[in-house]
mmCIF file of N, CA and C in Angstrom:
data_model
loop_
_atom_site.group_PDB
_atom_site.id
_atom_site.type_symbol
_atom_site.label_atom_id
_atom_site.label_comp_id
_atom_site.label_asym_id
_atom_site.label_seq_id
_atom_site.Cartn_x
_atom_site.Cartn_y
_atom_site.Cartn_z
ATOM 1 N N GLN Q 1 -13.278 -22.138 6.123
ATOM 2 C CA GLN Q 1 -12.316 -21.552 7.006
ATOM 3 C C GLN Q 1 -12.268 -20.034 6.806
ATOM 4 N N VAL Q 2 -12.451 -19.302 7.924
ATOM 5 C CA VAL Q 2 -12.476 -17.839 7.795
ATOM 6 C C VAL Q 2 -11.072 -17.326 7.792
ATOM 7 N N GLN Q 3 -10.842 -16.405 6.872
ATOM 8 C CA GLN Q 3 -9.545 -15.754 6.781
ATOM 9 C C GLN Q 3 -9.710 -14.298 6.569
ATOM 10 N N LEU Q 4 -8.974 -13.508 7.327
ATOM 11 C CA LEU Q 4 -8.837 -12.049 7.077
ATOM 12 C C LEU Q 4 -7.369 -11.791 6.829
ATOM 13 N N VAL Q 5 -7.126 -11.238 5.670
ATOM 14 C CA VAL Q 5 -5.695 -11.017 5.305
ATOM 15 C C VAL Q 5 -5.510 -9.546 5.003
ATOM 16 N N GLU Q 6 -4.636 -8.919 5.837
ATOM 17 C CA GLU Q 6 -4.283 -7.560 5.673
ATOM 18 C C GLU Q 6 -3.101 -7.351 4.747
ATOM 19 N N SER Q 7 -3.060 -6.191 4.109
ATOM 20 C CA SER Q 7 -1.913 -5.799 3.242
ATOM 21 C C SER Q 7 -1.833 -4.327 3.237
ATOM 22 N N GLY Q 8 -0.656 -3.841 2.765
ATOM 23 C CA GLY Q 8 -0.538 -2.380 2.556
ATOM 24 C C GLY Q 8 0.308 -1.680 3.585
ATOM 25 N N GLY Q 9 0.723 -2.388 4.625
ATOM 26 C CA GLY Q 9 1.554 -1.752 5.627
ATOM 27 C C GLY Q 9 2.966 -1.461 5.081
ATOM 28 N N GLY Q 10 3.718 -0.703 5.847
ATOM 29 C CA GLY Q 10 5.088 -0.373 5.484
ATOM 30 C C GLY Q 10 5.662 0.821 6.253
ATOM 31 N N LEU Q 11 6.740 1.348 5.715
ATOM 32 C CA LEU Q 11 7.446 2.478 6.349
ATOM 33 C C LEU Q 11 7.093 3.754 5.581
ATOM 34 N N VAL Q 12 6.731 4.786 6.304
ATOM 35 C CA VAL Q 12 6.360 6.065 5.675
ATOM 36 C C VAL Q 12 6.866 7.178 6.530
ATOM 37 N N GLN Q 13 7.107 8.290 5.952
ATOM 38 C CA GLN Q 13 7.536 9.496 6.728
ATOM 39 C C GLN Q 13 6.369 10.216 7.350
ATOM 40 N N THR Q 14 6.654 10.980 8.404
ATOM 41 C CA THR Q 14 5.657 11.804 9.034
ATOM 42 C C THR Q 14 4.944 12.713 7.950
ATOM 43 N N GLY Q 15 3.612 12.753 8.037
ATOM 44 C CA GLY Q 15 2.855 13.485 7.089
ATOM 45 C C GLY Q 15 2.462 12.736 5.843
ATOM 46 N N GLY Q 16 3.014 11.528 5.693
ATOM 47 C CA GLY Q 16 2.667 10.695 4.524
ATOM 48 C C GLY Q 16 1.378 9.990 4.630
ATOM 49 N N SER Q 17 1.096 9.142 3.667
ATOM 50 C CA SER Q 17 -0.136 8.412 3.579
ATOM 51 C C SER Q 17 0.123 6.917 3.277
ATOM 52 N N LEU Q 18 -0.830 6.075 3.754
ATOM 53 C CA LEU Q 18 -0.812 4.633 3.424
ATOM 54 C C LEU Q 18 -2.255 4.194 3.303
ATOM 55 N N ARG Q 19 -2.437 3.169 2.544
ATOM 56 C CA ARG Q 19 -3.786 2.569 2.475
ATOM 57 C C ARG Q 19 -3.649 1.070 2.772
ATOM 58 N N LEU Q 20 -4.329 0.670 3.799
ATOM 59 C CA LEU Q 20 -4.417 -0.707 4.266
ATOM 60 C C LEU Q 20 -5.616 -1.391 3.660
ATOM 61 N N SER Q 21 -5.494 -2.653 3.308
ATOM 62 C CA SER Q 21 -6.616 -3.390 2.802
ATOM 63 C C SER Q 21 -6.755 -4.745 3.536
ATOM 64 N N CYS Q 22 -7.945 -5.197 3.707
ATOM 65 C CA CYS Q 22 -8.201 -6.493 4.334
ATOM 66 C C CYS Q 22 -9.172 -7.262 3.435
ATOM 67 N N ALA Q 23 -8.738 -8.446 3.069
ATOM 68 C CA ALA Q 23 -9.529 -9.310 2.193
ATOM 69 C C ALA Q 23 -10.103 -10.455 3.031
ATOM 70 N N ALA Q 24 -11.438 -10.571 3.001
ATOM 71 C CA ALA Q 24 -12.075 -11.622 3.789
ATOM 72 C C ALA Q 24 -12.491 -12.820 2.896
ATOM 73 N N SER Q 25 -12.351 -14.031 3.455
ATOM 74 C CA SER Q 25 -12.841 -15.221 2.792
ATOM 75 C C SER Q 25 -13.398 -16.172 3.786
ATOM 76 N N GLY Q 26 -14.274 -17.063 3.325
ATOM 77 C CA GLY Q 26 -14.912 -18.050 4.254
ATOM 78 C C GLY Q 26 -16.050 -17.507 5.072
ATOM 79 N N VAL Q 27 -16.458 -16.219 4.790
ATOM 80 C CA VAL Q 27 -17.569 -15.618 5.480
ATOM 81 C C VAL Q 27 -18.556 -14.992 4.483
ATOM 82 N N THR Q 28 -19.792 -14.829 4.861
ATOM 83 C CA THR Q 28 -20.715 -13.997 4.079
ATOM 84 C C THR Q 28 -20.484 -12.571 4.530
ATOM 85 N N PHE Q 29 -19.680 -11.852 3.777
ATOM 86 C CA PHE Q 29 -19.075 -10.618 4.196
ATOM 87 C C PHE Q 29 -20.092 -9.577 4.643
ATOM 88 N N ILE Q 30 -21.203 -9.478 3.968
ATOM 89 C CA ILE Q 30 -22.194 -8.432 4.231
ATOM 90 C C ILE Q 30 -22.864 -8.646 5.621
ATOM 91 N N ARG Q 31 -22.698 -9.819 6.181
ATOM 92 C CA ARG Q 31 -23.261 -10.072 7.502
ATOM 93 C C ARG Q 31 -22.367 -9.583 8.673
ATOM 94 N N TYR Q 32 -21.208 -9.112 8.294
ATOM 95 C CA TYR Q 32 -20.243 -8.685 9.354
ATOM 96 C C TYR Q 32 -19.954 -7.197 9.322
ATOM 97 N N ALA Q 33 -20.020 -6.605 10.494
ATOM 98 C CA ALA Q 33 -19.432 -5.236 10.620
ATOM 99 C C ALA Q 33 -17.944 -5.475 10.692
ATOM 100 N N MET Q 34 -17.169 -4.505 10.215
ATOM 101 C CA MET Q 34 -15.732 -4.617 10.129
ATOM 102 C C MET Q 34 -15.049 -3.491 10.869
ATOM 103 N N ALA Q 35 -13.830 -3.736 11.269
ATOM 104 C CA ALA Q 35 -13.120 -2.689 12.033
ATOM 105 C C ALA Q 35 -11.628 -2.869 11.835
ATOM 106 N N TRP Q 36 -10.914 -1.800 12.198
ATOM 107 C CA TRP Q 36 -9.451 -1.829 12.274
ATOM 108 C C TRP Q 36 -9.099 -1.449 13.727
ATOM 109 N N PHE Q 37 -8.169 -2.204 14.319
ATOM 110 C CA PHE Q 37 -7.577 -1.937 15.555
ATOM 111 C C PHE Q 37 -6.054 -1.859 15.318
ATOM 112 N N ARG Q 38 -5.338 -1.325 16.306
ATOM 113 C CA ARG Q 38 -3.911 -1.304 16.188
ATOM 114 C C ARG Q 38 -3.287 -1.536 17.585
ATOM 115 N N GLN Q 39 -2.076 -2.044 17.574
ATOM 116 C CA GLN Q 39 -1.383 -2.283 18.837
ATOM 117 C C GLN Q 39 0.089 -1.895 18.677
ATOM 118 N N ALA Q 40 0.529 -1.017 19.487
ATOM 119 C CA ALA Q 40 1.922 -0.636 19.546
ATOM 120 C C ALA Q 40 2.657 -1.431 20.627
ATOM 121 N N PRO Q 41 3.943 -1.618 20.584
ATOM 122 C CA PRO Q 41 4.629 -2.389 21.595
ATOM 123 C C PRO Q 41 4.400 -1.819 22.991
ATOM 124 N N GLY Q 42 4.036 -2.749 23.916
ATOM 125 C CA GLY Q 42 3.834 -2.315 25.231
ATOM 126 C C GLY Q 42 2.525 -1.675 25.585
ATOM 127 N N LYS Q 43 1.660 -1.501 24.567
ATOM 128 C CA LYS Q 43 0.397 -0.878 24.722
ATOM 129 C C LYS Q 43 -0.763 -1.805 24.427
ATOM 130 N N GLU Q 44 -1.929 -1.430 24.940
ATOM 131 C CA GLU Q 44 -3.143 -2.238 24.673
ATOM 132 C C GLU Q 44 -3.615 -2.011 23.242
ATOM 133 N N ARG Q 45 -4.417 -3.019 22.814
ATOM 134 C CA ARG Q 45 -4.987 -2.922 21.499
ATOM 135 C C ARG Q 45 -6.001 -1.733 21.445
ATOM 136 N N GLU Q 46 -5.879 -0.913 20.477
ATOM 137 C CA GLU Q 46 -6.614 0.329 20.376
ATOM 138 C C GLU Q 46 -7.565 0.343 19.207
ATOM 139 N N PHE Q 47 -8.789 0.805 19.452
ATOM 140 C CA PHE Q 47 -9.758 0.928 18.378
ATOM 141 C C PHE Q 47 -9.358 2.043 17.427
ATOM 142 N N VAL Q 48 -9.389 1.759 16.135
ATOM 143 C CA VAL Q 48 -9.056 2.759 15.117
ATOM 144 C C VAL Q 48 -10.324 3.233 14.352
ATOM 145 N N ALA Q 49 -11.017 2.273 13.762
ATOM 146 C CA ALA Q 49 -12.213 2.624 12.943
ATOM 147 C C ALA Q 49 -13.056 1.412 12.789
ATOM 148 N N ALA Q 50 -14.381 1.657 12.531
ATOM 149 C CA ALA Q 50 -15.325 0.577 12.289
ATOM 150 C C ALA Q 50 -16.322 1.014 11.269
ATOM 151 N N ILE Q 51 -16.891 0.051 10.536
ATOM 152 C CA ILE Q 51 -17.892 0.348 9.542
ATOM 153 C C ILE Q 51 -19.032 -0.678 9.631
ATOM 154 N N ASP Q 52 -20.235 -0.224 9.444
ATOM 155 C CA ASP Q 52 -21.340 -1.164 9.583
ATOM 156 C C ASP Q 52 -21.434 -2.052 8.324
ATOM 157 N N ARG Q 53 -22.425 -2.989 8.315
ATOM 158 C CA ARG Q 53 -22.477 -3.974 7.269
ATOM 159 C C ARG Q 53 -22.725 -3.367 5.876
ATOM 160 N N SER Q 54 -23.506 -2.329 5.842
ATOM 161 C CA SER Q 54 -23.835 -1.723 4.549
ATOM 162 C C SER Q 54 -22.772 -0.781 4.043
ATOM 163 N N GLY Q 55 -21.964 -0.332 4.954
ATOM 164 C CA GLY Q 55 -20.930 0.672 4.574
ATOM 165 C C GLY Q 55 -21.382 2.094 4.732
ATOM 166 N N SER Q 56 -22.623 2.324 5.267
ATOM 167 C CA SER Q 56 -23.186 3.621 5.327
ATOM 168 C C SER Q 56 -22.865 4.384 6.624
ATOM 169 N N VAL Q 57 -22.420 3.644 7.645
ATOM 170 C CA VAL Q 57 -22.121 4.298 8.941
ATOM 171 C C VAL Q 57 -20.689 3.884 9.348
ATOM 172 N N SER Q 58 -19.903 4.843 9.770
ATOM 173 C CA SER Q 58 -18.532 4.531 10.185
ATOM 174 C C SER Q 58 -18.229 5.278 11.508
ATOM 175 N N TYR Q 59 -17.269 4.774 12.229
ATOM 176 C CA TYR Q 59 -16.906 5.341 13.510
ATOM 177 C C TYR Q 59 -15.356 5.380 13.563
ATOM 178 N N TYR Q 60 -14.843 6.314 14.329
ATOM 179 C CA TYR Q 60 -13.429 6.518 14.411
ATOM 180 C C TYR Q 60 -12.948 6.747 15.820
ATOM 181 N N GLY Q 61 -11.764 6.280 16.120
ATOM 182 C CA GLY Q 61 -11.178 6.604 17.392
ATOM 183 C C GLY Q 61 -10.772 8.108 17.394
ATOM 184 N N ASP Q 62 -10.689 8.713 18.562
ATOM 185 C CA ASP Q 62 -10.408 10.124 18.657
ATOM 186 C C ASP Q 62 -9.037 10.461 18.057
ATOM 187 N N SER Q 63 -8.077 9.595 18.178
ATOM 188 C CA SER Q 63 -6.752 9.903 17.777
ATOM 189 C C SER Q 63 -6.560 9.905 16.253
ATOM 190 N N VAL Q 64 -7.555 9.351 15.523
ATOM 191 C CA VAL Q 64 -7.453 9.237 14.037
ATOM 192 C C VAL Q 64 -8.513 10.017 13.314
ATOM 193 N N LYS Q 65 -9.476 10.568 14.081
ATOM 194 C CA LYS Q 65 -10.601 11.218 13.460
ATOM 195 C C LYS Q 65 -10.100 12.403 12.627
ATOM 196 N N GLY Q 66 -10.623 12.442 11.360
ATOM 197 C CA GLY Q 66 -10.228 13.509 10.435
ATOM 198 C C GLY Q 66 -9.039 13.162 9.600
ATOM 199 N N ARG Q 67 -8.316 12.091 9.940
ATOM 200 C CA ARG Q 67 -7.100 11.709 9.185
ATOM 201 C C ARG Q 67 -7.297 10.372 8.488
ATOM 202 N N PHE Q 68 -8.041 9.520 9.108
ATOM 203 C CA PHE Q 68 -8.230 8.142 8.568
ATOM 204 C C PHE Q 68 -9.668 8.030 8.010
ATOM 205 N N THR Q 69 -9.792 7.176 6.982
ATOM 206 C CA THR Q 69 -11.110 6.860 6.412
ATOM 207 C C THR Q 69 -11.221 5.382 6.196
ATOM 208 N N ILE Q 70 -12.322 4.800 6.732
ATOM 209 C CA ILE Q 70 -12.588 3.396 6.524
ATOM 210 C C ILE Q 70 -13.635 3.254 5.444
ATOM 211 N N SER Q 71 -13.504 2.246 4.638
ATOM 212 C CA SER Q 71 -14.484 1.985 3.576
ATOM 213 C C SER Q 71 -14.540 0.464 3.290
ATOM 214 N N ARG Q 72 -15.587 0.011 2.661
ATOM 215 C CA ARG Q 72 -15.720 -1.392 2.368
ATOM 216 C C ARG Q 72 -16.306 -1.597 0.965
ATOM 217 N N ASP Q 73 -15.989 -2.711 0.377
ATOM 218 C CA ASP Q 73 -16.563 -3.148 -0.877
ATOM 219 C C ASP Q 73 -17.207 -4.533 -0.712
ATOM 220 N N ASN Q 74 -18.462 -4.544 -0.524
ATOM 221 C CA ASN Q 74 -19.089 -5.823 -0.251
ATOM 222 C C ASN Q 74 -19.082 -6.797 -1.436
ATOM 223 N N GLY Q 75 -18.927 -6.265 -2.651
ATOM 224 C CA GLY Q 75 -18.807 -7.144 -3.807
ATOM 225 C C GLY Q 75 -17.495 -7.884 -3.843
ATOM 226 N N LYS Q 76 -16.431 -7.193 -3.255
ATOM 227 C CA LYS Q 76 -15.091 -7.776 -3.262
ATOM 228 C C LYS Q 76 -14.726 -8.314 -1.943
ATOM 229 N N SER Q 77 -15.630 -8.178 -0.912
ATOM 230 C CA SER Q 77 -15.288 -8.712 0.447
ATOM 231 C C SER Q 77 -14.013 -8.059 0.977
ATOM 232 N N THR Q 78 -13.865 -6.765 0.826
ATOM 233 C CA THR Q 78 -12.707 -6.097 1.325
ATOM 234 C C THR Q 78 -13.100 -4.883 2.165
ATOM 235 N N VAL Q 79 -12.237 -4.522 3.069
ATOM 236 C CA VAL Q 79 -12.383 -3.307 3.902
ATOM 237 C C VAL Q 79 -10.996 -2.621 3.875
ATOM 238 N N ASP Q 80 -11.060 -1.330 3.572
ATOM 239 C CA ASP Q 80 -9.841 -0.535 3.489
ATOM 240 C C ASP Q 80 -9.737 0.485 4.573
ATOM 241 N N LEU Q 81 -8.508 0.925 4.847
ATOM 242 C CA LEU Q 81 -8.260 2.008 5.788
ATOM 243 C C LEU Q 81 -7.287 3.002 5.073
ATOM 244 N N LYS Q 82 -7.745 4.127 4.721
ATOM 245 C CA LYS Q 82 -6.907 5.151 4.115
ATOM 246 C C LYS Q 82 -6.399 6.058 5.251
ATOM 247 N N MET Q 83 -5.079 6.136 5.358
ATOM 248 C CA MET Q 83 -4.497 6.871 6.446
ATOM 249 C C MET Q 83 -3.681 8.030 5.904
ATOM 250 N N ASN Q 84 -4.077 9.238 6.250
ATOM 251 C CA ASN Q 84 -3.388 10.439 5.857
ATOM 252 C C ASN Q 84 -2.745 11.152 7.027
ATOM 253 N N SER Q 85 -1.834 12.086 6.734
ATOM 254 C CA SER Q 85 -1.199 12.917 7.744
ATOM 255 C C SER Q 85 -0.691 12.017 8.869
ATOM 256 N N LEU Q 86 0.042 11.006 8.537
ATOM 257 C CA LEU Q 86 0.484 10.017 9.480
ATOM 258 C C LEU Q 86 1.515 10.653 10.450
ATOM 259 N N LYS Q 87 1.493 10.225 11.692
ATOM 260 C CA LYS Q 87 2.389 10.694 12.771
ATOM 261 C C LYS Q 87 3.149 9.505 13.299
ATOM 262 N N PRO Q 88 4.291 9.777 13.954
ATOM 263 C CA PRO Q 88 5.042 8.674 14.579
ATOM 264 C C PRO Q 88 4.197 7.865 15.567
ATOM 265 N N GLU Q 89 3.283 8.503 16.212
ATOM 266 C CA GLU Q 89 2.442 7.777 17.223
ATOM 267 C C GLU Q 89 1.393 6.838 16.532
ATOM 268 N N ASP Q 90 1.321 6.876 15.263
ATOM 269 C CA ASP Q 90 0.490 5.928 14.489
ATOM 270 C C ASP Q 90 1.204 4.597 14.287
ATOM 271 N N THR Q 91 2.459 4.544 14.614
ATOM 272 C CA THR Q 91 3.290 3.297 14.433
ATOM 273 C C THR Q 91 2.698 2.202 15.254
ATOM 274 N N ALA Q 92 2.365 1.105 14.640
ATOM 275 C CA ALA Q 92 1.747 -0.055 15.329
ATOM 276 C C ALA Q 92 1.547 -1.171 14.303
ATOM 277 N N VAL Q 93 1.137 -2.324 14.919
ATOM 278 C CA VAL Q 93 0.627 -3.365 14.009
ATOM 279 C C VAL Q 93 -0.887 -3.122 13.885
ATOM 280 N N TYR Q 94 -1.386 -3.110 12.686
ATOM 281 C CA TYR Q 94 -2.789 -2.858 12.414
ATOM 282 C C TYR Q 94 -3.476 -4.116 12.104
ATOM 283 N N TYR Q 95 -4.634 -4.341 12.766
ATOM 284 C CA TYR Q 95 -5.391 -5.577 12.589
ATOM 285 C C TYR Q 95 -6.748 -5.300 12.022
ATOM 286 N N CYS Q 96 -7.224 -6.147 11.134
ATOM 287 C CA CYS Q 96 -8.524 -6.144 10.642
ATOM 288 C C CYS Q 96 -9.391 -7.080 11.490
ATOM 289 N N ALA Q 97 -10.682 -6.770 11.766
ATOM 290 C CA ALA Q 97 -11.523 -7.631 12.533
ATOM 291 C C ALA Q 97 -12.953 -7.628 12.036
ATOM 292 N N ALA Q 98 -13.607 -8.752 12.236
ATOM 293 C CA ALA Q 98 -14.988 -8.935 11.747
ATOM 294 C C ALA Q 98 -15.898 -9.288 12.897
ATOM 295 N N ASP Q 99 -17.057 -8.635 12.936
ATOM 296 C CA ASP Q 99 -18.100 -8.851 14.003
ATOM 297 C C ASP Q 99 -19.377 -9.261 13.352
ATOM 298 N N PHE Q 100 -19.855 -10.500 13.635
ATOM 299 C CA PHE Q 100 -21.069 -10.972 12.988
ATOM 300 C C PHE Q 100 -22.243 -10.102 13.475
ATOM 301 N N GLY Q 101 -22.948 -9.479 12.566
ATOM 302 C CA GLY Q 101 -24.102 -8.678 12.893
ATOM 303 C C GLY Q 101 -23.826 -7.294 13.333
ATOM 304 N N GLY Q 102 -22.656 -6.975 13.888
ATOM 305 C CA GLY Q 102 -22.359 -5.677 14.341
ATOM 306 C C GLY Q 102 -22.844 -5.483 15.796
ATOM 307 N N SER Q 103 -22.384 -4.396 16.411
ATOM 308 C CA SER Q 103 -22.663 -4.135 17.808
ATOM 309 C C SER Q 103 -22.499 -2.657 18.099
ATOM 310 N N SER Q 104 -23.251 -2.217 19.173
ATOM 311 C CA SER Q 104 -23.086 -0.868 19.570
ATOM 312 C C SER Q 104 -21.727 -0.650 20.278
ATOM 313 N N ARG Q 105 -21.114 -1.778 20.691
ATOM 314 C CA ARG Q 105 -19.822 -1.720 21.306
ATOM 315 C C ARG Q 105 -18.710 -1.990 20.273
ATOM 316 N N TYR Q 106 -18.792 -1.335 19.142
ATOM 317 C CA TYR Q 106 -17.914 -1.508 18.006
ATOM 318 C C TYR Q 106 -16.439 -1.199 18.415
ATOM 319 N N TYR Q 107 -16.267 -0.417 19.454
ATOM 320 C CA TYR Q 107 -14.962 0.060 19.810
ATOM 321 C C TYR Q 107 -14.203 -0.955 20.697
ATOM 322 N N HIS Q 108 -14.881 -2.043 21.083
ATOM 323 C CA HIS Q 108 -14.270 -2.988 22.031
ATOM 324 C C HIS Q 108 -13.822 -4.260 21.315
ATOM 325 N N PHE Q 109 -12.529 -4.625 21.474
ATOM 326 C CA PHE Q 109 -12.028 -5.761 20.687
ATOM 327 C C PHE Q 109 -12.742 -7.004 21.051
ATOM 328 N N ASN Q 110 -13.298 -7.156 22.232
ATOM 329 C CA ASN Q 110 -14.008 -8.415 22.577
ATOM 330 C C ASN Q 110 -15.251 -8.696 21.744
ATOM 331 N N GLU Q 111 -15.753 -7.684 21.031
ATOM 332 C CA GLU Q 111 -16.931 -7.859 20.228
ATOM 333 C C GLU Q 111 -16.684 -8.590 18.945
ATOM 334 N N TYR Q 112 -15.446 -8.727 18.559
ATOM 335 C CA TYR Q 112 -15.098 -9.207 17.220
ATOM 336 C C TYR Q 112 -14.822 -10.682 17.213
ATOM 337 N N ASP Q 113 -15.325 -11.344 16.182
ATOM 338 C CA ASP Q 113 -15.281 -12.817 16.084
ATOM 339 C C ASP Q 113 -13.983 -13.337 15.385
ATOM 340 N N TYR Q 114 -13.515 -12.551 14.426
ATOM 341 C CA TYR Q 114 -12.389 -13.010 13.641
ATOM 342 C C TYR Q 114 -11.375 -11.834 13.487
ATOM 343 N N TRP Q 115 -10.097 -12.217 13.388
ATOM 344 C CA TRP Q 115 -9.009 -11.274 13.331
ATOM 345 C C TRP Q 115 -8.056 -11.678 12.238
ATOM 346 N N GLY Q 116 -7.427 -10.708 11.592
ATOM 347 C CA GLY Q 116 -6.341 -10.953 10.675
ATOM 348 C C GLY Q 116 -5.032 -11.124 11.411
ATOM 349 N N GLN Q 117 -3.969 -11.339 10.711
ATOM 350 C CA GLN Q 117 -2.718 -11.605 11.335
ATOM 351 C C GLN Q 117 -1.928 -10.274 11.647
ATOM 352 N N GLY Q 118 -2.413 -9.176 11.081
ATOM 353 C CA GLY Q 118 -1.814 -7.897 11.324
ATOM 354 C C GLY Q 118 -0.820 -7.481 10.265
ATOM 355 N N THR Q 119 -0.682 -6.151 10.086
ATOM 356 C CA THR Q 119 0.333 -5.630 9.167
ATOM 357 C C THR Q 119 0.976 -4.431 9.866
ATOM 358 N N GLN Q 120 2.320 -4.334 9.729
ATOM 359 C CA GLN Q 120 3.128 -3.380 10.442
ATOM 360 C C GLN Q 120 3.029 -2.013 9.697
ATOM 361 N N VAL Q 121 2.754 -0.941 10.413
ATOM 362 C CA VAL Q 121 2.871 0.413 9.915
ATOM 363 C C VAL Q 121 3.882 1.156 10.790
ATOM 364 N N THR Q 122 4.880 1.680 10.145
ATOM 365 C CA THR Q 122 5.935 2.450 10.802
ATOM 366 C C THR Q 122 6.021 3.842 10.257
ATOM 367 N N VAL Q 123 5.896 4.885 11.078
ATOM 368 C CA VAL Q 123 5.972 6.219 10.642
ATOM 369 C C VAL Q 123 7.211 6.873 11.253
ATOM 370 N N SER Q 124 8.100 7.214 10.381
ATOM 371 C CA SER Q 124 9.390 7.771 10.858
ATOM 372 C C SER Q 124 9.262 9.291 11.010
ATOM 373 N N SER Q 125 10.012 9.824 12.014
ATOM 374 C CA SER Q 125 9.964 11.275 12.275
ATOM 375 C C SER Q 125 11.021 11.998 11.483
#
């Protein structure tokens, strides 16, 4: 049974930092490209960041570029999202996702095979 379990969400002030983590089980982790998406109330799910299977190539959405960093540890089957300089508009539920093999359409949620349950991030102004 495949499971992606996110942790690390919470309440933080504007300008603060958080680190999200996603632990995968039931999959051969290195075979999957990984990503983070987010969804705010009333809005569509938005691409945040993705990382290839080896961890050598990463991609970011325009709204988080330069502030967020995605990384993975294939030995531990985890993928992290370090979020700095947080803004109120970063408030959302953040989801971890896994894509078998990876894709050039890493930014599209339809490419992903498995999803976590989400973790809430709230940035207060």
